[in-house]
C-alpha positions as a Python dict, from the first residue, in 0.01 Angstrom:
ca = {
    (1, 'X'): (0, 0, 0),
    (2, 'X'): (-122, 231, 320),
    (3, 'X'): (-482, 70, 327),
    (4, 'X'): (-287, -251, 426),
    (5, 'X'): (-253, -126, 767),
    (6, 'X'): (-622, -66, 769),
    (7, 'X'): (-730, -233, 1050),
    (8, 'X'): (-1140, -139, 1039),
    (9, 'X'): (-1387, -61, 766),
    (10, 'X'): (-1766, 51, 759),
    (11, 'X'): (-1923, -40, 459),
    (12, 'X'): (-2229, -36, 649),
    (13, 'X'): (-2579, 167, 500),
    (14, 'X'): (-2460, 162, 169),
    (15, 'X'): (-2622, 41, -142),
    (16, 'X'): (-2330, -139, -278),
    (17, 'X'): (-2396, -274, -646),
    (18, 'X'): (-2085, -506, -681),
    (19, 'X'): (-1925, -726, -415),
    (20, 'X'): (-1571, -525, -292),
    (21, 'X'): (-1359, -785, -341),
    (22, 'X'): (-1045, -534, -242),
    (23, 'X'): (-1152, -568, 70),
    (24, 'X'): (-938, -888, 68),
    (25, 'X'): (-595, -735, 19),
    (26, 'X'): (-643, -587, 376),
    (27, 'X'): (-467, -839, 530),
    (28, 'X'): (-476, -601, 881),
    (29, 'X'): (-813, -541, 875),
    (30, 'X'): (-974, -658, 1239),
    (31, 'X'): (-1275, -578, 1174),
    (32, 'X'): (-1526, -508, 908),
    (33, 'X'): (-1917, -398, 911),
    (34, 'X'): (-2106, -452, 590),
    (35, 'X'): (-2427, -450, 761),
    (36, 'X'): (-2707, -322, 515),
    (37, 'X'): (-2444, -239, 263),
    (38, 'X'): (-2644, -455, 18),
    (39, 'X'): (-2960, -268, 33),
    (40, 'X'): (-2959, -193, -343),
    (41, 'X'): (-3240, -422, -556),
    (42, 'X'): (-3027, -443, -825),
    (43, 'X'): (-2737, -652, -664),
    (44, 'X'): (-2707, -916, -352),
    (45, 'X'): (-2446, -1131, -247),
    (46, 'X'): (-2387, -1480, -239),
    (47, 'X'): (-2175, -1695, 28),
    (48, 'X'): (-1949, -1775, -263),
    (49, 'X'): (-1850, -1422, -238),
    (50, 'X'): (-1745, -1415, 125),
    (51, 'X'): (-1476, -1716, 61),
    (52, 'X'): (-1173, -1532, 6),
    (53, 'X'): (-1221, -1400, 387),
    (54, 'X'): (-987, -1670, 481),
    (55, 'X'): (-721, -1411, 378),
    (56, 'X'): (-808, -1188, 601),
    (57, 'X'): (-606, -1355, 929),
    (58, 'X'): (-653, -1087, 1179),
    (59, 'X'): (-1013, -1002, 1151),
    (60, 'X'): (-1204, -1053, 1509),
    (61, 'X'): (-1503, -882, 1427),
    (62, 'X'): (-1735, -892, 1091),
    (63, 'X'): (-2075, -721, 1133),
    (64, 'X'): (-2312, -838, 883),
    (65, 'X'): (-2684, -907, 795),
    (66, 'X'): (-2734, -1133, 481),
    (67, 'X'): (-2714, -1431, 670),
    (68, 'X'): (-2903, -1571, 961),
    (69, 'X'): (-2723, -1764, 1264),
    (70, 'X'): (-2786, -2112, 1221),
    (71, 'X'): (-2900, -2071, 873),
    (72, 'X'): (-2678, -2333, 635),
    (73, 'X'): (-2477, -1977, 465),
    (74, 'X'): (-2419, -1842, 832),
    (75, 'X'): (-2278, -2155, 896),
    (76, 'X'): (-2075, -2144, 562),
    (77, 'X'): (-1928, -1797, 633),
    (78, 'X'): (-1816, -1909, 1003),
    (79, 'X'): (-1602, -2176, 814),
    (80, 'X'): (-1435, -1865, 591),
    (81, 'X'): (-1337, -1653, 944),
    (82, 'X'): (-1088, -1743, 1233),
    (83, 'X'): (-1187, -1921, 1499),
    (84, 'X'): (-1220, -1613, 1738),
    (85, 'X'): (-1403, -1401, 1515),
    (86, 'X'): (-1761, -1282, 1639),
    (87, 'X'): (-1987, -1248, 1396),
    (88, 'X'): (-2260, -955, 1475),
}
């Protein structure tokens, strides 16, 4: 119950073989960097796992590299985040 008042993670530089979908239970988390968290062959994700961000209500920040800006998944993911979120 604590890590709800997480408000920032770093999953970043990690070879994460699984998508964290706990990461959605956070519902304080502002921001969250999973930039090269993916680097693992053996797993990467897909938009459809970045939906249930639209539970995350306070997050202004997600730093990420799977997707490129203007690319039709960047585009995608911007529709899962608040208006005001930057995406890095």
């Amino acid at each position: 119950p604590e890590l709800t008042k997480l408000q920032e993670l770093h999953l970043s530089s990690n070879e994460l073989i699984e998508f964290p979908v706990s990461i959605f239970k956070l519902i304080s988390l502002e921001h969250l960097n999973i930039s090269y968290a993916f680097e693992s062959d053996d797993y990467t994700p897909g938009i459809e796992d970045f939906e249930s961000l639209t539970e995350l209500k306070k997050i202004n920040v997600l730093s990420q590299d799977l997707f490129k800006e203007k690319s039709k998944h960047y585009k995608m993911l911007v529709k899962f985040l608040p208006a005001d979120c930057k995406i890095k």
